[in-house]
Short mmCIF file of C-alpha atoms in Angstrom, two decimals:
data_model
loop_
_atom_site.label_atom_id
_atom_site.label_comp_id
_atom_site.label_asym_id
_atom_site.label_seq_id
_atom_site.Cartn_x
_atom_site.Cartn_y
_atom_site.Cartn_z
CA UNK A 1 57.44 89.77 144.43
CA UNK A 2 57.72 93.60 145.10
CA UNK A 3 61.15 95.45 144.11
CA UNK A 4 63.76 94.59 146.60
CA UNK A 5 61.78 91.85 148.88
CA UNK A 6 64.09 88.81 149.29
CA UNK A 7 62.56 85.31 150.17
CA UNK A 8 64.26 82.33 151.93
CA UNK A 9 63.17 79.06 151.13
CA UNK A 10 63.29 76.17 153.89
CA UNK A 11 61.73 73.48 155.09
CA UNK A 12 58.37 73.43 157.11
CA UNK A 13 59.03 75.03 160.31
CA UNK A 14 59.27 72.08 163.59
CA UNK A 15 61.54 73.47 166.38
CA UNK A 16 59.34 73.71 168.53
CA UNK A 17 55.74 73.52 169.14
CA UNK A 18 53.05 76.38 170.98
CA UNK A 19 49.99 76.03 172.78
CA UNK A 20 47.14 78.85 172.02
CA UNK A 21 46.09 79.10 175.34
CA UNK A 22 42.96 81.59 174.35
CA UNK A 23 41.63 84.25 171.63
CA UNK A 24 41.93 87.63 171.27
CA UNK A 25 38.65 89.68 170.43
CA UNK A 26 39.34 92.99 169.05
CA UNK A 27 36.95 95.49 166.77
CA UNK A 28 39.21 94.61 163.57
CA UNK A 29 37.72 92.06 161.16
CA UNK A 30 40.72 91.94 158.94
CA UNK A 31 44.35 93.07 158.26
CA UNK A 32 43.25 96.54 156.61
CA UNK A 33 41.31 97.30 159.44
CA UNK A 34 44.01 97.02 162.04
CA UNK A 35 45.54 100.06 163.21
CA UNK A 36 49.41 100.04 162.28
CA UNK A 37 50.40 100.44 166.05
CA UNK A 38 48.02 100.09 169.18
CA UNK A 39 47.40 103.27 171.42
CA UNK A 40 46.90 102.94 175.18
CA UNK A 41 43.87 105.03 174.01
CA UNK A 42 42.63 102.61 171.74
CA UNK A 43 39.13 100.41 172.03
CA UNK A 44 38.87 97.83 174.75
CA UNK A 45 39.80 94.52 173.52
CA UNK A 46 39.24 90.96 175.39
CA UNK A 47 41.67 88.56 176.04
CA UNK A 48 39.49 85.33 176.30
CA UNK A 49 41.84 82.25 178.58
CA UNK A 50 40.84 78.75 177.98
CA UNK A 51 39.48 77.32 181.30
CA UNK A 52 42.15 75.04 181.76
CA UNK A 53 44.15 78.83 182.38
CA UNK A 54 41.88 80.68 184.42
CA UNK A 55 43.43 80.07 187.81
CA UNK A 56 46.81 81.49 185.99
CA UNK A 57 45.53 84.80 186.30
CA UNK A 58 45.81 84.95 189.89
CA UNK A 59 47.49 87.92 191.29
CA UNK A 60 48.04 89.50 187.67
CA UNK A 61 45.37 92.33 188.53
CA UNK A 62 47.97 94.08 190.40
CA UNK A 63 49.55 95.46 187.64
CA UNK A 64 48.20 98.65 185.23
CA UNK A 65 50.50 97.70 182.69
CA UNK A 66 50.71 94.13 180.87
CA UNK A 67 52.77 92.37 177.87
CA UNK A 68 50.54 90.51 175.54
CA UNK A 69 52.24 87.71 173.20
CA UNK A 70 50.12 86.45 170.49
CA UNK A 71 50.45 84.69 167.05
CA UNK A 72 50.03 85.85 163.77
CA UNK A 73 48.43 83.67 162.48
CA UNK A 74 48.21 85.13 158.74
CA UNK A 75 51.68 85.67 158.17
CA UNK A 76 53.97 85.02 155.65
CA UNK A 77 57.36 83.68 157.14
CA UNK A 78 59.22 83.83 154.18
CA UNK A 79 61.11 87.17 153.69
CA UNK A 80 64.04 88.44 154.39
CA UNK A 81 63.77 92.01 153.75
CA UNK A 82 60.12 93.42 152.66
CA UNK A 83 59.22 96.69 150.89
CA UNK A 84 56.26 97.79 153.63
CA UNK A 85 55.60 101.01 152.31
CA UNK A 86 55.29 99.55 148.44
CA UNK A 87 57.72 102.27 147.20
CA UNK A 88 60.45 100.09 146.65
CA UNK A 89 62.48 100.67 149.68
CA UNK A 90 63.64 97.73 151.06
CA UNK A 91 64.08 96.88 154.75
CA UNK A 92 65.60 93.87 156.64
CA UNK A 93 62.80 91.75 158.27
CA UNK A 94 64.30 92.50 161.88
CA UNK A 95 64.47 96.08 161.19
CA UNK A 96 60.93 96.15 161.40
CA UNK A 97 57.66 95.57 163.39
CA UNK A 98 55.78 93.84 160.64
CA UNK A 99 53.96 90.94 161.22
CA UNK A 100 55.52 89.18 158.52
CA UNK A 101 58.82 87.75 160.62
CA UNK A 102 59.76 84.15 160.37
CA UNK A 103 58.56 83.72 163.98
CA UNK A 104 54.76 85.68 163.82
CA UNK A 105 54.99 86.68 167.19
CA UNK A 106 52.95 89.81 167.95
CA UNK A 107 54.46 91.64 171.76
CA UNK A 108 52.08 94.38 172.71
CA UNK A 109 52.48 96.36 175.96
CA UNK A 110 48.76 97.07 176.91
CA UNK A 111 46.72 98.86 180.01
CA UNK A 112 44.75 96.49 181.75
CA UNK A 113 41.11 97.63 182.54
CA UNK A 114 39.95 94.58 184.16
CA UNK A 115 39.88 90.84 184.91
CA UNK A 116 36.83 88.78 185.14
CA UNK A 117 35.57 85.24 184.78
CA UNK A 118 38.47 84.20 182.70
CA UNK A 119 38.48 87.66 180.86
CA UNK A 120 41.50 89.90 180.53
CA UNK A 121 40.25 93.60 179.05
CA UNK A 122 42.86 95.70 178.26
CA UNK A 123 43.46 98.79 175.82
CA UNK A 124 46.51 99.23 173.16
CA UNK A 125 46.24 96.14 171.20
CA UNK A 126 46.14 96.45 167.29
CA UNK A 127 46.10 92.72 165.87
CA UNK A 128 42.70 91.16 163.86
CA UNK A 129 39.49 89.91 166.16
CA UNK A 130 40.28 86.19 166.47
CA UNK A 131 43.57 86.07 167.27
CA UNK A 132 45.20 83.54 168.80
CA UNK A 133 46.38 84.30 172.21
CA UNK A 134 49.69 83.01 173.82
CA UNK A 135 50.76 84.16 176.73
CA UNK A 136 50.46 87.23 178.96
CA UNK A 137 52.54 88.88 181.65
CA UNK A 138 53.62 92.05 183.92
CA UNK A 139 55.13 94.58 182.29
CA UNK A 140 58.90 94.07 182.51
CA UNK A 141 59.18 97.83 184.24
CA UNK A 142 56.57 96.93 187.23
CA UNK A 143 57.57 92.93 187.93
CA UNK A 144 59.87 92.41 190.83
CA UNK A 145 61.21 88.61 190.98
CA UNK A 146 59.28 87.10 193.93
CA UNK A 147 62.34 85.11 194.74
CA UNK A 148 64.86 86.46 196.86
CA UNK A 149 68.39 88.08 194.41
CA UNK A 150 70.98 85.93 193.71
CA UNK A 151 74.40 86.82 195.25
CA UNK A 152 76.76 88.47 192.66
CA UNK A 153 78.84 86.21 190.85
CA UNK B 1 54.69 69.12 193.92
CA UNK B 2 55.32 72.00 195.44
CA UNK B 3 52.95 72.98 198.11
CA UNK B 4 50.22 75.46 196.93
CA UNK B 5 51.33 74.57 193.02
CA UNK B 6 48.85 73.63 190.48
CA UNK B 7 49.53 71.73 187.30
CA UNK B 8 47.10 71.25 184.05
CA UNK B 9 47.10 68.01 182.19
CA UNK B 10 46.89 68.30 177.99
CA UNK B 11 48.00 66.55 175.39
CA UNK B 12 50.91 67.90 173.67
CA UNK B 13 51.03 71.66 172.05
CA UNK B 14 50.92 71.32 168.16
CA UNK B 15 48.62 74.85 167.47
CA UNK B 16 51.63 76.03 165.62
CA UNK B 17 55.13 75.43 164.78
CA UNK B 18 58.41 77.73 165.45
CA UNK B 19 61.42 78.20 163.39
CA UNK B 20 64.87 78.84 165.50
CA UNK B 21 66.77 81.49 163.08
CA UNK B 22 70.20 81.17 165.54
CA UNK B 23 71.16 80.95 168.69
CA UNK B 24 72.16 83.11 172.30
CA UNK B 25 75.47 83.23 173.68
CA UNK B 26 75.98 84.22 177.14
CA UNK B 27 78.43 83.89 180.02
CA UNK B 28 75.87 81.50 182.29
CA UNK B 29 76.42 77.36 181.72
CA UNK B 30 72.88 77.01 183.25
CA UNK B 31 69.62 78.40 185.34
CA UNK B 32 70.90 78.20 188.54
CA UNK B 33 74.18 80.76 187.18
CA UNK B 34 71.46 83.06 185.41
CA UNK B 35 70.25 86.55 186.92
CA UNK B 36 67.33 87.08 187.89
CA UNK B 37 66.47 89.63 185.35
CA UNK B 38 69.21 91.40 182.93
CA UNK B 39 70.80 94.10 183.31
CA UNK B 40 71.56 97.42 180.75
CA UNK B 41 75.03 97.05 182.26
CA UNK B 42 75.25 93.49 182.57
CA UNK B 43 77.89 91.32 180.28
CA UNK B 44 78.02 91.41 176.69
CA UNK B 45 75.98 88.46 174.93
CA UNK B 46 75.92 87.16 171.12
CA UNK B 47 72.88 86.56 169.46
CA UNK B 48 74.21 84.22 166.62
CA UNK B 49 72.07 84.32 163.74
CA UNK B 50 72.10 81.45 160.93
CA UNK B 51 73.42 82.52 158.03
CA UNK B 52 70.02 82.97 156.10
CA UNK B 53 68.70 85.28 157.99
CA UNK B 54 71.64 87.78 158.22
CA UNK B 55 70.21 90.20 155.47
CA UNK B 56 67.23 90.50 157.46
CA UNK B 57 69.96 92.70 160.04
CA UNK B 58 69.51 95.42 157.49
CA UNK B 59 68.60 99.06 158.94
CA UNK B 60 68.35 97.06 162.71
CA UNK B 61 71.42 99.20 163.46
CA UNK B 62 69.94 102.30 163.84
CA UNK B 63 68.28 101.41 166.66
CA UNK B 64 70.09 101.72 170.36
CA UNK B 65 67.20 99.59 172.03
CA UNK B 66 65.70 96.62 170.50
CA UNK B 67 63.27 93.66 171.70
CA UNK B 68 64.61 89.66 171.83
CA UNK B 69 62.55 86.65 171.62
CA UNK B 70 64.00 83.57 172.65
CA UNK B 71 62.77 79.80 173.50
CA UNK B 72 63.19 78.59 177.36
CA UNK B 73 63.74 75.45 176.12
CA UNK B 74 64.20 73.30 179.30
CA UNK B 75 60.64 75.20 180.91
CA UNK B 76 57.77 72.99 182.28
CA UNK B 77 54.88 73.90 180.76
CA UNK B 78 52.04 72.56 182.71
CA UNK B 79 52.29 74.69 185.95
CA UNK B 80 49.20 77.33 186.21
CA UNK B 81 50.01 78.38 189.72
CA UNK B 82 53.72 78.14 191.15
CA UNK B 83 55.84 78.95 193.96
CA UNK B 84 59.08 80.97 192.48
CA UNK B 85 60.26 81.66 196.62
CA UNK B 86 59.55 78.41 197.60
CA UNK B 87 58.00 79.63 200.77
CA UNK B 88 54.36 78.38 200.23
CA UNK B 89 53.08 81.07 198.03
CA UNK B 90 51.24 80.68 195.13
CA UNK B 91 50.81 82.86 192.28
CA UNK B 92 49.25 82.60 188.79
CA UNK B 93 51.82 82.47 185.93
CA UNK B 94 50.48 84.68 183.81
CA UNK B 95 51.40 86.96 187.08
CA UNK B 96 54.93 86.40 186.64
CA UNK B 97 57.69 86.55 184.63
CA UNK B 98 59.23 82.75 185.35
CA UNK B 99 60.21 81.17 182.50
CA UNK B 100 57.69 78.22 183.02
CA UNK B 101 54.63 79.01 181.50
CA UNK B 102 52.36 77.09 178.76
CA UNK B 103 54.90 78.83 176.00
CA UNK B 104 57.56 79.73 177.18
CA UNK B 105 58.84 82.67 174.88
CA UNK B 106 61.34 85.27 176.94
CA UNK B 107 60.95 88.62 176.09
CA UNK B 108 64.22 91.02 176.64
CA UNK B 109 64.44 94.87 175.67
CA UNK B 110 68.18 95.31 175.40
CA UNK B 111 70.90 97.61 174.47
CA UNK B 112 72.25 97.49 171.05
CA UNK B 113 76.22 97.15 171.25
CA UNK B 114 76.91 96.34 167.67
CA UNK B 115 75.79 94.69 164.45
CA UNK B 116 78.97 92.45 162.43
CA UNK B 117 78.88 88.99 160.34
CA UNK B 118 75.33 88.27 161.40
CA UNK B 119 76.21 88.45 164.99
CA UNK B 120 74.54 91.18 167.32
CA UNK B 121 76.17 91.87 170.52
CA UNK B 122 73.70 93.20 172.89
CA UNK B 123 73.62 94.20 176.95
CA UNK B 124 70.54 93.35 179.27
CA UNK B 125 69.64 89.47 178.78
CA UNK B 126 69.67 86.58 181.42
CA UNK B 127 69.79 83.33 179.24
CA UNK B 128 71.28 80.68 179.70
CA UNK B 129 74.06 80.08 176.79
CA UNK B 130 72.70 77.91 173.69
CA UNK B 131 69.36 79.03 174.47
CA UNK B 132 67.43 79.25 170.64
CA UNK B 133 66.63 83.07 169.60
CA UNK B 134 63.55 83.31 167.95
CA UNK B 135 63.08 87.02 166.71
CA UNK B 136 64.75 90.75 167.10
CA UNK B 137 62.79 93.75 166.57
CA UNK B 138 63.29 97.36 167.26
CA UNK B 139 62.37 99.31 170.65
CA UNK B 140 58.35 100.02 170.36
CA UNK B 141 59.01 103.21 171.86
CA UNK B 142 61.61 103.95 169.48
CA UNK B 143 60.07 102.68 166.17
CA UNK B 144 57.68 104.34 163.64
CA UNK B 145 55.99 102.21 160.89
CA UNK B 146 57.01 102.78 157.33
CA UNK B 147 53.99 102.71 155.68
CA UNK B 148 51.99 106.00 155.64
CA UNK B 149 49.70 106.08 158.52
CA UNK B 150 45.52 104.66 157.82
CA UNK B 151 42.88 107.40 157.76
CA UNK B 152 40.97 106.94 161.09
CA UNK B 153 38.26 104.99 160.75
#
């Protein structure tokens, strides 16, 4: 254990349960390779939907500007504050970005490029070729709610 | 069914398992009482964390803007295309931001009020109350990784 990390111990995680709905096929073969942060610059990388999704996709080209959820799959999901730059300073897990969170959820805001045959390319992702891929959705600052407002309260 | 809906038919999701680390306080009792979307200047809401997770807080803070992840835990799962206006239009649900979708993680970026007794009160969400929190992290746009950056590859 590095200086200052601090580990919970529970049981095996069973709240809930999540679907992988597709992978994620970026240049990165592993960890190391990954960029810390993605750039809207970045490489194109493929979001690849299971069939049984494709038809979910409808009406999503509309919008330069996506949010990616994916799971990390690699992660330890055990500490409570983690030393990321190794020089003994110690930060609380939710104070950071790591992937190492008891929930590995990776949220990525990404540009879309393009959608075809069950293929979502977009650049700004950072996260290992092969990941699995969870959900995907307008970016919060484009989406209007398609239903009409609710009257105040 | 909904005209214009379209459902898919799997067995259950078991790809991987979540951990709740607390819970979401807010003023609505149920969907139908929730906003469409929050607002910066909407109410006040708690996000409750469980106790062994409070040191994780640490250095969260310093940051007026931070990201919540939290479980829709009464969300169909099975729709691919849906009808949110109920007027006969379809879309895909990776095109919108309804809480039914194959995993259906919320994603808020909300104001930081304050940080005390592993409780953070925040501004922006639309839950409804008791609904299970599953991460925090800071603002993307406001947070810079802690390790020294990688040489370019």
């Amino acid at each position: 254990m590095r200086l200052n990390e601090q580990v919970v111990q529970l049981a095996p995680p069973d709240d809930a349960r999540l679907r992988f709905i597709g992978r994620i096929r970026t240049p990165w073969p592993d960890r190391a390779a990954c960029p810390r942060q993605g750039s809207p610059d970045g490489p194109e990388c493929r979001l690849e939907l299971d069939p049984c999704w494709h038809a979910a996709l409808a009406g999503l080209a509309a919008y330069p500007a996506i949010e990616v959820l994916y799971w990390l799959d690699r992660s330890r999901r055990d500490l409570v504050v983690q030393c990321p730059a190794s020089d003994g300073r110690g930060f609380g897990t939710f104070a950071l970005r790591s992937p190492v969170r008891p929930n590995p959820i990776g949220t990525a805001l990404v540009r879309l490029v393009g959608i075809a045959g069950g293929v979502v390319t977009v650049r700004g992702l950072d996260c290992v070729d092969g990941t699995p891929l969870l959900d995907l959705k307008p970016d919060r600052a484009l989406f209007t709610p398609k239903a009409p407002p609710k009257a105040a309260p």
